[in-house]
Each structure stands twice: as C-alpha cells, then as structure tokens.
Amino acid sequence: MELIQSPVELRARLVGAASVGFVPTMGFLHDGHARLIERASQENERVVVSVFVNPLQFGAGEDLSRYPRDLARDQEIAEQHGAHLLFHPQASVMYPEGFTSRIELGGPGEGWEGASRPGHFSGVATVVLKLLNLVSPTRAYFGEKDWQQLAVIRRVVRDFNLSVEIVGCPTVREPSGLALSSRNSYFTAEQRERAAILSRALRAAQNAYAKGERLSKRLLDTARMVLMSERELTLDYLALVDENLRPIEVISRPEGARLLIAACLFGVRLIDNMPLSENAHA
C-alpha cells in the first residue's frame, strides 16, 4: 500500500482502474472503518482510504487540536483490510491560500447536528465534495453511525450530479453496545462501559415499539427513563424522525423511521442512531 499526499500522484495511481472504492476518514481508524475498507475491497478493483482531519467541520471550542491521530497505525489497519492507497493530504493542499468556497446546506443539514453544531455540515459537505472530485470513485463508503451526515452527503451527490454511488454501511458496536468512534479513545475503560447507555436507551424505545407503542412521545420517554440513570450525561437531543429527518408524532409504518440521539458524557460528545424497527427497511 502506498502513502500519497499529492492529488496529482493520486490520480496517476488510479489511471486504468475498472472501479475505485473510496473510504474517507479523519484517521485514528477502528473496526468500523475496517469494515468499510473490507467492503470496498470486495466491490472494487482499487481502494483508496483518505486520512484528513478537516478543520472546516470543527466549531469554536471543539476538539480539533486534541482529535486523536496515529498515521502509522492507520496505514497498518488500512493495508490489512484491503486498501491500496492511503491519501493523506495536508491542510494547505485541501485549502490553499485564498480558498473561500463553502457549501451551504438546507434540507437534511438543518436540525439535530446542524442546529447543535452550526457550520459543521457545511464543512463536511465541502471536504467530501473536494475529496470526491479528487478521487473520482465508483463508490464511496460511509458508516450509518453518522446517519444525518450520510443523508447530507447523499443530497450533495444528488444536487451536484456526481457520478458516484454512496454506500451506507451498518454501525459497528463494542460488545457493550457502544457505537465505535475515534472519540471513544477519550474514555477510561469504566467510562466506555457507561457510555453504552445511549444504545441501551435506543434499544428500550425499540422494544417499546415492538410491544405495540406507536406514540413518539411515549417511545422517547421510555428512552429518557434509561438515560436518567446516568448522572454524568447531558442530553443534547433525542428524536424519532422519518426518512427526511423530520420528527414523527405517530408511527403509521416503521419503514424509514429512525431514533437519533446526541449527548455529552464525561466531556465527550457522542451521537448514535438506530432504526425504530430492526425488521423494517430504511
């Protein structure tokens, strides 16, 4: 596997490839990223993994400076799971002097993370559009853990007529149920176990739905009761939304219905989501 920093070199290495799979990341790879890379390697002739901690998607007071980084480890993991190229551009390459363009989002970028982190999805959409233009992949792979981000990226691809297939891949979880995230490295072992309360709360709402509850308020109250047992947790939002990320009041059908949560625990902001019904198709 080659480590490449130049967009010109990247394009040269991909000339003639019948298909290219692309896994964009901010590095500090974990098993969730590994699954994305494995799937990309199964479905494409060449696989590119990018590692770039994108400053545009971090707001004031967020963790840009302390975001975990370990390029050597990332190279090892990417190669083990089938990547051919690791693209690691410098910020000066992605955003050269005089760079002023940004994507402004409506639709799926509004509300939830968009409201809690102003400018975040603008930064995400801008860097993803640049990376897709640089790599020109056949398929690009994203985890469903960032459900709203996935919706934003699909909208950008549609709105800008990009010829790439966006592939969403299931969330990978620790045995406790905690969704894998590079930010989990901020926790102690005990804190990681306690952080699984987010997934337990969503499971409680799923179970209430399976037992016949159809009112969103009652389903979310069921989840809140679980969350109340963790005194260190500060809830940002908890929602039940449709496929367009709009709140649902009464569930007439489970297809597309999604539970979303964001909370701060031990100084770490976490997000998670689950389908309302595991048997329904989004």
Coordinates of C-alpha atoms in Angstrom, one line a residue:
M1 CA 0.0 0.0 0.0
E2 CA 1.2 3.5 -0.9
L3 CA 1.0 6.6 1.2
I4 CA 0.2 9.6 -1.1
Q5 CA 0.0 13.3 -0.3
S6 CA -0.3 14.8 -3.8
P7 CA -3.6 14.9 -5.7
V8 CA -1.6 14.6 -8.9
E9 CA 0.1 11.4 -7.8
L10 CA -3.2 10.0 -6.5
R11 CA -4.9 10.4 -9.9
A12 CA -1.9 8.9 -11.6
R13 CA -2.1 5.7 -9.5
L14 CA -5.8 5.3 -10.3
V15 CA -5.5 5.6 -14.1
G16 CA -6.9 2.4 -15.7
A17 CA -8.7 1.1 -12.7
A18 CA -12.0 -0.6 -13.6
S19 CA -13.6 0.6 -10.4
V20 CA -12.5 2.6 -7.4
G21 CA -13.8 2.3 -3.9
F22 CA -13.2 5.3 -1.5
V23 CA -13.4 5.4 2.3
P24 CA -12.9 9.0 3.6
T25 CA -11.9 9.2 7.2
M26 CA -10.4 11.6 9.7
G27 CA -8.0 8.9 10.8
F28 CA -7.5 7.0 14.1
L29 CA -9.1 4.0 12.4
H30 CA -11.1 1.4 14.3
D31 CA -13.1 -1.7 13.4
G32 CA -15.9 0.4 12.0
H33 CA -13.5 1.8 9.4
A34 CA -12.1 -1.6 8.8
R35 CA -15.5 -2.9 7.8
L36 CA -15.9 -0.1 5.3
I37 CA -12.5 -0.8 3.8
E38 CA -13.2 -4.5 3.6
R39 CA -16.5 -3.9 1.8
A40 CA -14.8 -1.5 -0.6
S41 CA -12.2 -4.1 -1.4
Q42 CA -14.8 -6.7 -2.1
E43 CA -16.7 -4.5 -4.5
N44 CA -13.9 -2.6 -6.3
E45 CA -10.6 -3.2 -8.1
R46 CA -8.8 -0.4 -6.3
V47 CA -9.5 1.0 -2.8
V48 CA -8.4 4.5 -1.6
V49 CA -8.6 5.5 2.1
S50 CA -8.2 9.1 2.9
V51 CA -7.0 10.4 6.3
F52 CA -7.6 14.1 6.8
V53 CA -8.7 15.9 10.0
N54 CA -10.9 18.5 8.4
P55 CA -10.7 21.8 10.2
L56 CA -13.8 23.2 8.5
Q57 CA -16.1 20.8 10.3
F58 CA -14.9 21.8 13.8
G59 CA -16.6 24.7 15.6
A60 CA -15.2 27.0 18.2
G61 CA -14.3 25.1 21.4
E62 CA -14.5 21.7 19.8
D63 CA -11.7 19.1 19.8
L64 CA -9.8 19.8 16.6
S65 CA -6.4 20.2 18.4
R66 CA -6.8 17.1 20.5
Y67 CA -8.6 14.9 18.0
P68 CA -6.7 11.5 18.1
R69 CA -4.1 11.0 15.4
D70 CA -1.8 8.0 14.6
L71 CA -0.9 7.8 10.9
A72 CA 1.4 4.8 11.2
R73 CA -1.4 2.8 12.9
D74 CA -3.8 4.0 10.2
Q75 CA -1.5 2.8 7.4
E76 CA -1.3 -0.7 9.0
I77 CA -5.0 -1.0 9.5
A78 CA -5.9 0.2 6.0
E79 CA -3.4 -2.2 4.4
Q80 CA -4.5 -5.2 6.5
H81 CA -8.1 -4.7 5.3
G82 CA -7.5 -4.3 1.6
A83 CA -6.7 -0.6 0.9
H84 CA -4.2 0.0 -2.0
L85 CA -3.7 3.8 -1.4
L86 CA -3.7 6.0 1.7
F87 CA -4.3 9.6 0.7
H88 CA -3.1 11.9 3.4
P89 CA -3.2 15.5 2.1
Q90 CA -2.0 18.5 4.1
A91 CA -4.5 21.2 5.0
S92 CA -2.6 23.6 2.7
V93 CA -3.3 21.2 -0.2
M94 CA -7.0 20.9 0.6
Y95 CA -7.5 24.6 1.5
P96 CA -4.7 26.6 -0.2
E97 CA -4.3 30.3 0.5
G98 CA -7.2 32.2 -0.8
F99 CA -9.7 29.3 -0.5
T100 CA -13.1 30.9 0.3
S101 CA -15.7 28.5 -1.1
R102 CA -18.1 26.5 1.1
I103 CA -21.3 24.6 0.6
E104 CA -24.2 26.0 2.4
L105 CA -26.9 23.4 3.2
G106 CA -30.6 23.2 3.8
G107 CA -32.7 20.1 3.8
P108 CA -31.1 17.2 5.7
G109 CA -28.4 19.5 7.0
E110 CA -30.9 21.5 9.1
G111 CA -31.9 20.5 12.6
W112 CA -30.3 18.0 15.0
E113 CA -26.5 18.1 14.4
G114 CA -27.0 21.0 12.1
A115 CA -28.6 23.1 14.8
S116 CA -26.3 21.9 17.6
R117 CA -23.1 22.4 15.6
P118 CA -23.6 25.4 13.3
G119 CA -21.3 25.2 10.2
H120 CA -20.5 21.6 10.9
F121 CA -22.3 20.1 7.9
S122 CA -21.1 22.9 5.6
G123 CA -17.5 21.8 6.5
V124 CA -18.4 18.2 6.0
A125 CA -20.1 18.7 2.6
T126 CA -17.2 21.0 1.4
V127 CA -14.5 18.5 2.2
V128 CA -16.4 15.5 0.9
L129 CA -17.1 17.2 -2.4
K130 CA -13.4 18.1 -2.8
L131 CA -12.4 14.6 -2.0
L132 CA -14.9 13.0 -4.3
N133 CA -13.6 15.3 -7.1
L134 CA -10.0 14.4 -6.4
V135 CA -10.6 10.6 -6.2
S136 CA -13.4 10.2 -8.7
P137 CA -14.5 7.0 -7.1
T138 CA -17.1 4.5 -8.4
R139 CA -18.4 4.0 -4.9
A140 CA -17.8 5.9 -1.6
Y141 CA -18.4 4.2 1.8
F142 CA -19.8 5.8 4.9
G143 CA -20.9 4.4 8.3
E144 CA -24.5 4.7 9.3
K145 CA -23.5 5.8 12.8
D146 CA -23.4 9.3 11.3
W147 CA -26.9 9.0 10.0
Q148 CA -27.6 12.7 9.3
Q149 CA -24.2 13.1 7.7
L150 CA -25.0 10.2 5.4
A151 CA -28.2 12.0 4.4
V152 CA -26.3 15.2 3.8
I153 CA -23.7 13.5 1.6
R154 CA -26.4 11.8 -0.5
R155 CA -28.1 15.1 -1.0
V156 CA -24.8 16.8 -2.1
V157 CA -24.2 14.0 -4.6
R158 CA -27.7 14.3 -6.0
D159 CA -27.7 18.1 -6.1
F160 CA -24.3 18.3 -7.8
N161 CA -24.9 15.4 -10.2
L162 CA -21.9 13.5 -9.1
S163 CA -21.5 10.1 -10.7
V164 CA -20.6 8.1 -7.5
E165 CA -22.6 5.6 -5.6
I166 CA -22.8 6.4 -1.9
V167 CA -22.9 3.2 0.1
G168 CA -24.1 3.3 3.7
C169 CA -22.7 0.5 6.0
P170 CA -24.2 -0.7 9.3
T171 CA -22.9 0.8 12.6
V172 CA -20.2 -1.4 14.3
R173 CA -20.6 -1.6 18.1
E174 CA -18.5 -2.7 21.0
P175 CA -19.8 -5.7 23.0
S176 CA -21.4 -3.3 25.4
G177 CA -23.4 -1.7 22.5
L178 CA -21.4 1.5 22.3
A179 CA -21.1 2.6 18.7
L180 CA -17.5 2.6 17.6
S181 CA -16.0 6.1 17.3
S182 CA -12.5 7.5 17.3
R183 CA -13.6 9.8 20.1
N184 CA -14.2 6.7 22.3
S185 CA -10.4 6.8 22.9
Y186 CA -11.1 9.8 25.2
F187 CA -12.8 7.5 27.7
T188 CA -11.4 5.3 30.5
A189 CA -12.5 1.6 30.4
E190 CA -15.2 2.3 33.0
Q191 CA -16.4 5.4 31.1
R192 CA -16.7 3.4 27.9
E193 CA -18.9 0.9 29.6
R194 CA -21.1 3.7 31.0
A195 CA -21.3 5.4 27.6
A196 CA -23.2 2.4 26.2
I197 CA -26.2 3.9 28.0
L198 CA -27.0 5.7 24.7
S199 CA -27.5 2.4 22.8
R200 CA -29.4 0.9 25.7
A201 CA -31.8 3.9 25.7
L202 CA -32.5 3.5 22.0
R203 CA -33.0 -0.3 22.4
A204 CA -35.5 0.5 25.1
A205 CA -37.5 2.6 22.6
Q206 CA -37.2 -0.2 20.0
N207 CA -38.6 -2.7 22.5
A208 CA -41.5 -0.4 23.4
Y209 CA -42.3 -0.1 19.7
A210 CA -42.1 -3.9 19.3
K211 CA -44.6 -4.3 22.2
G212 CA -47.1 -2.1 20.4
E213 CA -46.4 1.5 21.4
R214 CA -47.0 3.9 18.5
L215 CA -46.8 7.4 20.0
S216 CA -43.4 9.0 19.5
K217 CA -43.6 10.9 22.8
R218 CA -44.0 7.7 24.8
L219 CA -41.3 5.9 22.9
L220 CA -38.9 8.7 23.6
D221 CA -39.9 8.9 27.2
T222 CA -39.0 5.3 27.5
A223 CA -35.5 6.1 26.2
R224 CA -35.3 9.1 28.6
M225 CA -36.0 6.9 31.6
V226 CA -32.9 4.9 30.8
L227 CA -30.8 8.0 30.3
M228 CA -31.9 9.4 33.7
S229 CA -29.9 6.7 35.5
E230 CA -26.6 8.3 34.3
R231 CA -25.9 11.4 36.3
E232 CA -22.9 12.5 34.2
L233 CA -24.9 12.6 31.0
T234 CA -26.2 15.8 29.4
L235 CA -28.7 15.2 26.7
D236 CA -28.5 17.4 23.6
Y237 CA -31.3 15.9 21.6
L238 CA -33.4 12.7 21.4
A239 CA -35.7 12.3 18.4
L240 CA -37.7 9.9 16.3
V241 CA -37.6 11.0 12.6
D242 CA -38.7 9.9 9.2
E243 CA -36.5 9.3 6.1
N244 CA -36.3 13.0 5.6
L245 CA -35.2 13.6 9.2
R246 CA -38.5 15.2 10.1
P247 CA -40.0 14.5 13.6
I248 CA -42.7 11.8 13.7
E249 CA -45.6 12.1 16.2
V250 CA -47.4 8.8 15.5
I251 CA -45.9 5.8 13.8
S252 CA -48.1 4.6 11.0
R253 CA -45.3 2.5 9.4
P254 CA -41.8 1.7 10.7
E255 CA -40.0 1.9 7.3
G256 CA -37.5 4.8 7.3
A257 CA -38.2 5.7 11.0
R258 CA -35.0 6.4 12.9
L259 CA -34.1 7.1 16.5
L260 CA -31.4 9.8 16.9
I261 CA -29.5 10.8 20.0
A262 CA -26.7 13.2 20.9
A263 CA -25.4 13.6 24.4
C264 CA -22.3 14.7 26.3
L265 CA -20.8 12.3 28.8
F266 CA -17.5 12.9 30.7
G267 CA -16.8 15.8 28.5
V268 CA -17.1 13.8 25.3
R269 CA -19.9 14.4 22.8
L270 CA -21.5 11.2 21.4
I271 CA -24.1 10.5 18.7
D272 CA -25.9 7.3 17.9
N273 CA -29.0 6.2 16.0
M274 CA -31.0 3.0 15.3
P275 CA -33.9 2.1 13.1
L276 CA -37.1 2.1 15.1
S277 CA -37.7 -1.5 14.0
E278 CA -34.8 -3.8 13.2
N279 CA -37.2 -5.6 10.8
A280 CA -38.0 -2.5 8.7
H281 CA -36.1 -1.4 5.7
A282 CA -35.0 2.2 5.6

